[in-house]
mmCIF file of C-alpha atoms and ligand atoms in Angstrom:
data_model
loop_
_atom_site.group_PDB
_atom_site.id
_atom_site.type_symbol
_atom_site.label_atom_id
_atom_site.label_comp_id
_atom_site.label_asym_id
_atom_site.label_seq_id
_atom_site.Cartn_x
_atom_site.Cartn_y
_atom_site.Cartn_z
ATOM 1 C CA MET A 290 3.676 34.638 -6.222
ATOM 2 C CA ALA A 291 3.196 30.900 -6.775
ATOM 3 C CA ARG A 292 3.255 29.669 -10.352
ATOM 4 C CA LEU A 293 2.212 26.453 -12.066
ATOM 5 C CA PRO A 294 4.264 25.624 -15.181
ATOM 6 C CA ILE A 295 2.595 23.175 -17.590
ATOM 7 C CA LEU A 296 5.044 21.576 -20.028
ATOM 8 C CA MET A 297 3.879 20.535 -23.500
ATOM 9 C CA TYR A 298 5.586 17.718 -25.405
ATOM 10 C CA HIS A 299 4.774 15.890 -28.645
ATOM 11 C CA THR A 300 7.012 13.346 -30.438
ATOM 12 C CA ILE A 301 9.955 11.691 -28.650
ATOM 13 C CA CYS A 302 12.736 10.201 -30.818
ATOM 14 C CA ASN A 303 15.814 8.154 -30.002
ATOM 15 C CA HIS A 304 18.335 10.019 -32.201
ATOM 16 C CA SER A 305 19.537 13.398 -30.982
ATOM 17 C CA SER A 306 20.147 14.507 -34.595
ATOM 18 C CA ASN A 307 16.350 14.469 -35.153
ATOM 19 C CA SER A 308 15.622 16.657 -32.100
ATOM 20 C CA LYS A 309 13.892 19.627 -33.736
ATOM 21 C CA GLY A 310 10.545 21.426 -33.530
ATOM 22 C CA LEU A 311 7.821 19.183 -32.111
ATOM 23 C CA THR A 312 10.259 16.242 -31.933
ATOM 24 C CA LEU A 313 12.444 15.966 -28.834
ATOM 25 C CA SER A 314 15.180 13.388 -28.324
ATOM 26 C CA TYR A 315 15.143 10.831 -25.517
ATOM 27 C CA ASP A 316 18.401 12.117 -24.026
ATOM 28 C CA LYS A 317 17.136 15.720 -23.906
ATOM 29 C CA LEU A 318 13.899 14.565 -22.283
ATOM 30 C CA GLU A 319 15.891 12.594 -19.706
ATOM 31 C CA ALA A 320 18.101 15.620 -18.938
ATOM 32 C CA GLN A 321 14.974 17.752 -18.418
ATOM 33 C CA PHE A 322 13.330 15.161 -16.154
ATOM 34 C CA LYS A 323 16.567 14.844 -14.152
ATOM 35 C CA TYR A 324 16.623 18.612 -13.727
ATOM 36 C CA LEU A 325 13.004 18.718 -12.514
ATOM 37 C CA VAL A 326 13.707 16.043 -9.910
ATOM 38 C CA ALA A 327 16.963 17.711 -8.783
ATOM 39 C CA GLN A 328 15.164 21.048 -8.391
ATOM 40 C CA GLY A 329 12.477 19.500 -6.191
ATOM 41 C CA TYR A 330 9.493 19.894 -8.518
ATOM 42 C CA THR A 331 6.368 17.896 -7.678
ATOM 43 C CA SER A 332 4.609 16.633 -10.806
ATOM 44 C CA LEU A 333 0.824 16.650 -10.582
ATOM 45 C CA HIS A 334 -2.181 15.333 -12.433
ATOM 46 C CA PHE A 335 -5.187 17.580 -12.918
ATOM 47 C CA ARG A 336 -7.030 15.239 -10.544
ATOM 48 C CA ASP A 337 -4.574 16.297 -7.838
ATOM 49 C CA ILE A 338 -5.403 19.953 -8.447
ATOM 50 C CA GLU A 339 -9.033 19.294 -7.638
ATOM 51 C CA LYS A 340 -7.879 18.245 -4.169
ATOM 52 C CA PHE A 341 -5.924 21.469 -3.637
ATOM 53 C CA LYS A 342 -8.638 23.736 -4.989
ATOM 54 C CA HIS A 343 -10.221 24.744 -1.710
ATOM 55 C CA THR A 344 -7.206 24.641 0.561
ATOM 56 C CA ASN A 345 -4.769 26.207 -1.883
ATOM 57 C CA ASP A 346 -2.406 23.663 -0.432
ATOM 58 C CA PHE A 347 -0.165 23.211 -3.457
ATOM 59 C CA PRO A 348 3.305 21.704 -3.090
ATOM 60 C CA GLU A 349 6.075 24.280 -3.124
ATOM 61 C CA LYS A 350 7.165 23.653 -6.732
ATOM 62 C CA PRO A 351 4.226 22.161 -8.619
ATOM 63 C CA ILE A 352 4.464 21.226 -12.294
ATOM 64 C CA ILE A 353 2.251 19.477 -14.832
ATOM 65 C CA ILE A 354 3.912 17.494 -17.641
ATOM 66 C CA THR A 355 1.734 16.959 -20.728
ATOM 67 C CA PHE A 356 2.132 15.003 -23.968
ATOM 68 C CA ASP A 357 -0.221 15.507 -26.921
ATOM 69 C CA ASP A 358 -1.415 12.977 -29.509
ATOM 70 C CA VAL A 359 -0.529 9.698 -27.653
ATOM 71 C CA TYR A 360 2.233 8.655 -30.052
ATOM 72 C CA VAL A 361 3.664 5.139 -29.789
ATOM 73 C CA ASN A 362 7.066 6.807 -29.290
ATOM 74 C CA GLN A 363 5.707 8.323 -26.046
ATOM 75 C CA TYR A 364 4.776 4.812 -24.930
ATOM 76 C CA GLU A 365 8.247 3.547 -25.847
ATOM 77 C CA PHE A 366 10.409 6.438 -24.655
ATOM 78 C CA ALA A 367 8.555 8.895 -22.406
ATOM 79 C CA TYR A 368 6.565 6.420 -20.304
ATOM 80 C CA PRO A 369 9.637 4.415 -19.111
ATOM 81 C CA LEU A 370 11.478 7.677 -18.323
ATOM 82 C CA LEU A 371 8.522 8.985 -16.317
ATOM 83 C CA LYS A 372 8.532 5.781 -14.276
ATOM 84 C CA LYS A 373 12.319 5.896 -13.868
ATOM 85 C CA TYR A 374 12.186 9.437 -12.427
ATOM 86 C CA ASN A 375 8.951 8.856 -10.530
ATOM 87 C CA LEU A 376 7.164 11.646 -12.414
ATOM 88 C CA LYS A 377 3.491 11.899 -13.317
ATOM 89 C CA ALA A 378 2.280 13.105 -16.726
ATOM 90 C CA CYS A 379 -0.932 13.710 -18.667
ATOM 91 C CA PHE A 380 -1.508 12.263 -22.169
ATOM 92 C CA TYR A 381 -4.094 13.773 -24.559
ATOM 93 C CA ALA A 382 -5.665 11.418 -27.106
ATOM 94 C CA PRO A 383 -7.391 12.311 -30.425
ATOM 95 C CA PHE A 384 -9.625 9.229 -30.404
ATOM 96 C CA SER A 385 -10.403 8.809 -34.114
ATOM 97 C CA PHE A 386 -6.704 8.204 -34.881
ATOM 98 C CA LEU A 387 -5.912 5.614 -32.185
ATOM 99 C CA GLY A 388 -4.041 2.616 -33.599
ATOM 100 C CA GLY A 389 -3.415 4.543 -36.842
ATOM 101 C CA THR A 390 -1.194 7.475 -37.765
ATOM 102 C CA ASP A 391 -1.296 11.265 -37.311
ATOM 103 C CA LEU A 392 -3.235 11.938 -40.523
ATOM 104 C CA TRP A 393 -4.007 15.534 -39.450
ATOM 105 C CA ASN A 394 -0.261 16.095 -39.697
ATOM 106 C CA ASN A 395 1.710 14.153 -42.322
ATOM 107 C CA GLY A 396 0.661 10.676 -41.201
ATOM 108 C CA THR A 397 4.159 9.442 -40.411
ATOM 109 C CA GLU A 398 3.885 8.922 -36.645
ATOM 110 C CA LYS A 399 1.969 6.006 -35.148
ATOM 111 C CA LEU A 400 -0.536 6.517 -32.348
ATOM 112 C CA MET A 401 -1.098 4.153 -29.444
ATOM 113 C CA SER A 402 -3.909 1.645 -29.632
ATOM 114 C CA VAL A 403 -6.763 1.513 -27.133
ATOM 115 C CA SER A 404 -5.080 -1.434 -25.391
ATOM 116 C CA GLN A 405 -1.800 0.473 -25.085
ATOM 117 C CA LEU A 406 -3.672 3.398 -23.526
ATOM 118 C CA LYS A 407 -5.328 1.015 -21.088
ATOM 119 C CA ASP A 408 -1.950 -0.498 -20.270
ATOM 120 C CA LEU A 409 -0.653 2.851 -18.922
ATOM 121 C CA ASP A 410 -0.513 2.929 -15.119
ATOM 122 C CA PRO A 411 -3.107 5.547 -14.043
ATOM 123 C CA SER A 412 -0.941 6.525 -11.061
ATOM 124 C CA VAL A 413 1.699 7.647 -13.615
ATOM 125 C CA ILE A 414 -0.393 8.742 -16.605
ATOM 126 C CA GLU A 415 -3.643 10.697 -16.465
ATOM 127 C CA LEU A 416 -5.530 10.531 -19.774
ATOM 128 C CA GLY A 417 -7.403 13.529 -21.127
ATOM 129 C CA LEU A 418 -9.284 14.667 -24.222
ATOM 130 C CA HIS A 419 -7.740 16.072 -27.406
ATOM 131 C CA SER A 420 -11.000 16.118 -29.444
ATOM 132 C CA PHE A 421 -12.153 13.261 -31.687
ATOM 133 C CA ALA A 422 -11.033 14.483 -35.108
ATOM 134 C CA HIS A 423 -8.113 16.804 -34.213
ATOM 135 C CA ARG A 424 -9.586 19.838 -35.992
ATOM 136 C CA PRO A 425 -9.100 23.454 -34.846
ATOM 137 C CA TYR A 426 -12.162 24.499 -32.800
ATOM 138 C CA SER A 427 -12.173 28.033 -34.236
ATOM 139 C CA SER A 428 -12.913 26.588 -37.693
ATOM 140 C CA LEU A 429 -15.921 24.541 -36.464
ATOM 141 C CA SER A 430 -19.544 25.505 -35.916
ATOM 142 C CA LEU A 431 -20.958 25.019 -32.443
ATOM 143 C CA GLU A 432 -22.955 22.105 -33.839
ATOM 144 C CA SER A 433 -19.791 20.407 -35.178
ATOM 145 C CA ILE A 434 -18.065 20.946 -31.840
ATOM 146 C CA GLN A 435 -21.009 19.290 -30.067
ATOM 147 C CA GLU A 436 -20.863 16.366 -32.517
ATOM 148 C CA ASP A 437 -17.147 15.967 -31.884
ATOM 149 C CA PHE A 438 -17.769 15.864 -28.113
ATOM 150 C CA LYS A 439 -20.500 13.273 -28.589
ATOM 151 C CA LYS A 440 -18.121 11.057 -30.562
ATOM 152 C CA CYS A 441 -15.543 11.416 -27.766
ATOM 153 C CA HIS A 442 -18.047 10.438 -25.087
ATOM 154 C CA ASP A 443 -19.312 7.478 -27.141
ATOM 155 C CA PHE A 444 -15.737 6.307 -27.707
ATOM 156 C CA VAL A 445 -14.829 6.606 -24.017
ATOM 157 C CA SER A 446 -17.887 4.652 -22.851
ATOM 158 C CA LYS A 447 -17.562 2.018 -25.613
ATOM 159 C CA HIS A 448 -13.934 1.301 -24.671
ATOM 160 C CA LYS A 449 -14.398 1.934 -20.930
ATOM 161 C CA LEU A 450 -11.487 4.381 -20.862
ATOM 162 C CA ASN A 451 -10.594 6.254 -17.702
ATOM 163 C CA ILE A 452 -10.450 9.870 -18.939
ATOM 164 C CA SER A 453 -10.131 13.052 -16.849
ATOM 165 C CA ASN A 454 -12.327 16.034 -17.665
ATOM 166 C CA VAL A 455 -9.379 17.939 -19.131
ATOM 167 C CA LEU A 456 -9.200 19.028 -22.775
ATOM 168 C CA ALA A 457 -6.022 19.958 -24.666
ATOM 169 C CA TYR A 458 -7.186 22.053 -27.632
ATOM 170 C CA PRO A 459 -5.845 20.675 -30.943
ATOM 171 C CA TYR A 460 -3.106 23.101 -32.136
ATOM 172 C CA GLY A 461 -3.820 25.018 -28.907
ATOM 173 C CA ASN A 462 -6.630 26.579 -30.924
ATOM 174 C CA PHE A 463 -9.956 27.882 -29.589
ATOM 175 C CA PRO A 464 -12.346 30.629 -30.784
ATOM 176 C CA ARG A 465 -10.947 34.066 -29.897
ATOM 177 C CA LYS A 466 -13.781 36.211 -31.273
ATOM 178 C CA GLU A 467 -17.137 36.879 -29.645
ATOM 179 C CA PRO A 468 -19.755 35.530 -29.499
ATOM 180 C CA GLN A 469 -18.008 32.254 -30.512
ATOM 181 C CA LYS A 470 -15.577 32.354 -27.587
ATOM 182 C CA THR A 471 -18.298 32.653 -24.935
ATOM 183 C CA GLN A 472 -20.400 30.006 -26.708
ATOM 184 C CA PHE A 473 -17.412 27.668 -26.802
ATOM 185 C CA PHE A 474 -16.639 28.106 -23.091
ATOM 186 C CA GLU A 475 -20.355 27.620 -22.252
ATOM 187 C CA GLU A 476 -20.238 24.386 -24.230
ATOM 188 C CA LEU A 477 -17.202 23.230 -22.224
ATOM 189 C CA VAL A 478 -19.221 23.768 -19.027
ATOM 190 C CA LYS A 479 -22.084 21.700 -20.489
ATOM 191 C CA GLN A 480 -19.602 18.986 -21.461
ATOM 192 C CA ASN A 481 -18.319 18.917 -17.873
ATOM 193 C CA ILE A 482 -14.801 19.995 -18.885
ATOM 194 C CA ALA A 483 -12.904 21.332 -15.861
ATOM 195 C CA TYR A 484 -9.715 22.519 -17.620
ATOM 196 C CA GLY A 485 -8.933 23.624 -21.185
ATOM 197 C CA LEU A 486 -5.312 23.845 -22.320
ATOM 198 C CA ARG A 487 -4.021 26.353 -24.851
ATOM 199 C CA ILE A 488 -0.337 27.046 -25.596
ATOM 200 C CA GLY A 489 0.449 30.657 -24.696
ATOM 201 C CA ASN A 490 3.975 29.945 -23.375
ATOM 202 C CA ARG A 491 3.318 31.515 -20.007
ATOM 203 C CA LEU A 492 3.385 30.283 -16.424
ATOM 204 C CA ASN A 493 -0.028 30.022 -14.728
ATOM 205 C CA LYS A 494 -0.582 31.978 -11.541
ATOM 206 C CA LEU A 495 -1.900 30.140 -8.493
ATOM 207 C CA PRO A 496 -4.669 29.854 -7.513
ATOM 208 C CA LEU A 497 -5.770 29.094 -11.073
ATOM 209 C CA LYS A 498 -8.330 31.520 -12.442
ATOM 210 C CA ASN A 499 -9.203 31.159 -16.090
ATOM 211 C CA ASN A 500 -9.425 27.369 -16.277
ATOM 212 C CA TYR A 501 -10.303 27.278 -19.997
ATOM 213 C CA GLU A 502 -7.221 29.272 -20.993
ATOM 214 C CA LEU A 503 -4.467 27.483 -19.107
ATOM 215 C CA ASN A 504 -1.063 28.159 -20.636
ATOM 216 C CA ARG A 505 1.446 25.523 -21.622
ATOM 217 C CA LEU A 506 5.160 25.910 -22.298
ATOM 218 C CA ASP A 507 6.044 24.591 -25.742
ATOM 219 C CA ILE A 508 9.258 22.569 -25.279
ATOM 220 C CA LYS A 509 11.094 22.425 -28.619
ATOM 221 C CA GLY A 510 13.453 19.734 -29.858
ATOM 222 C CA GLU A 511 16.238 22.250 -30.454
ATOM 223 C CA ASP A 512 15.992 23.813 -26.960
ATOM 224 C CA SER A 513 19.184 23.552 -24.920
ATOM 225 C CA LEU A 514 18.907 22.595 -21.255
ATOM 226 C CA PHE A 515 19.622 26.247 -20.438
ATOM 227 C CA LYS A 516 16.703 27.377 -22.590
ATOM 228 C CA PHE A 517 14.487 24.755 -20.943
ATOM 229 C CA LYS A 518 15.428 26.171 -17.528
ATOM 230 C CA MET A 519 14.646 29.703 -18.704
ATOM 231 C CA LYS A 520 11.236 28.676 -20.074
ATOM 232 C CA LEU A 521 10.449 26.908 -16.832
ATOM 233 C CA LYS A 522 11.328 29.980 -14.813
ATOM 234 C CA PHE A 523 10.039 32.815 -16.956
ATOM 235 C CA GLY A 524 7.793 31.424 -19.683
ATOM 236 C CA LYS A 525 7.934 33.295 -22.991
ATOM 237 C CA LEU A 526 11.068 35.358 -23.361
ATOM 238 C CA SER A 527 11.930 37.175 -26.565
ATOM 239 C CA LEU A 528 15.582 37.230 -25.427
ATOM 240 C CA PHE A 529 15.845 33.485 -25.889
HETATM 241 ZN ZN1 LIG B 456 -2.447 17.392 -31.257
#
């Protein structure tokens, strides 16, 4: 059965000794990209998926590469590598922090500015939503979630950003309990969101079914290339 792996990356650093947790080194990222190209994967944007929806005409080995939080280090390290290997990726921006630091975390990493986001070639990078304030949706009232969406839409129109209707949930978090879960998904429909990304560490079956619970593979800084290959093939594996 056909599968769609969605890779999830965060910080990219230039020293392999710092490759740990959410931070992955440049050389490991390059080795992974090289592997994807050698194995014949076709990287897609979510906009491409819309085209395949009715024909189910996916390429043989589709993959979606995603980066959360639009760090400057992604601009410096990941973006040139993507261009070098002719790969597409999707970047998810928490708008209130653009040009500043990741204050929801420890505030040490810089985020891209609006002009840096606009500088990204849209044939390489598809931009998507990552909420305005980077708060976990399960901790917010429906009213606060609606306010956050409004701030996103205002920001996008004010800065004339080209944003796809794809939302990466901050921390991969969304309401799991009813009735909040159904209310949240109904709100995503109202907000014209086509795809919602959780973590889950599983491969997605094609054709895609539950578009608001798409799974991403969490690629860790300490992962060996072998472990990367295993994740890509099998998703979550307790053995590794
Ligand atoms: Zn994030």
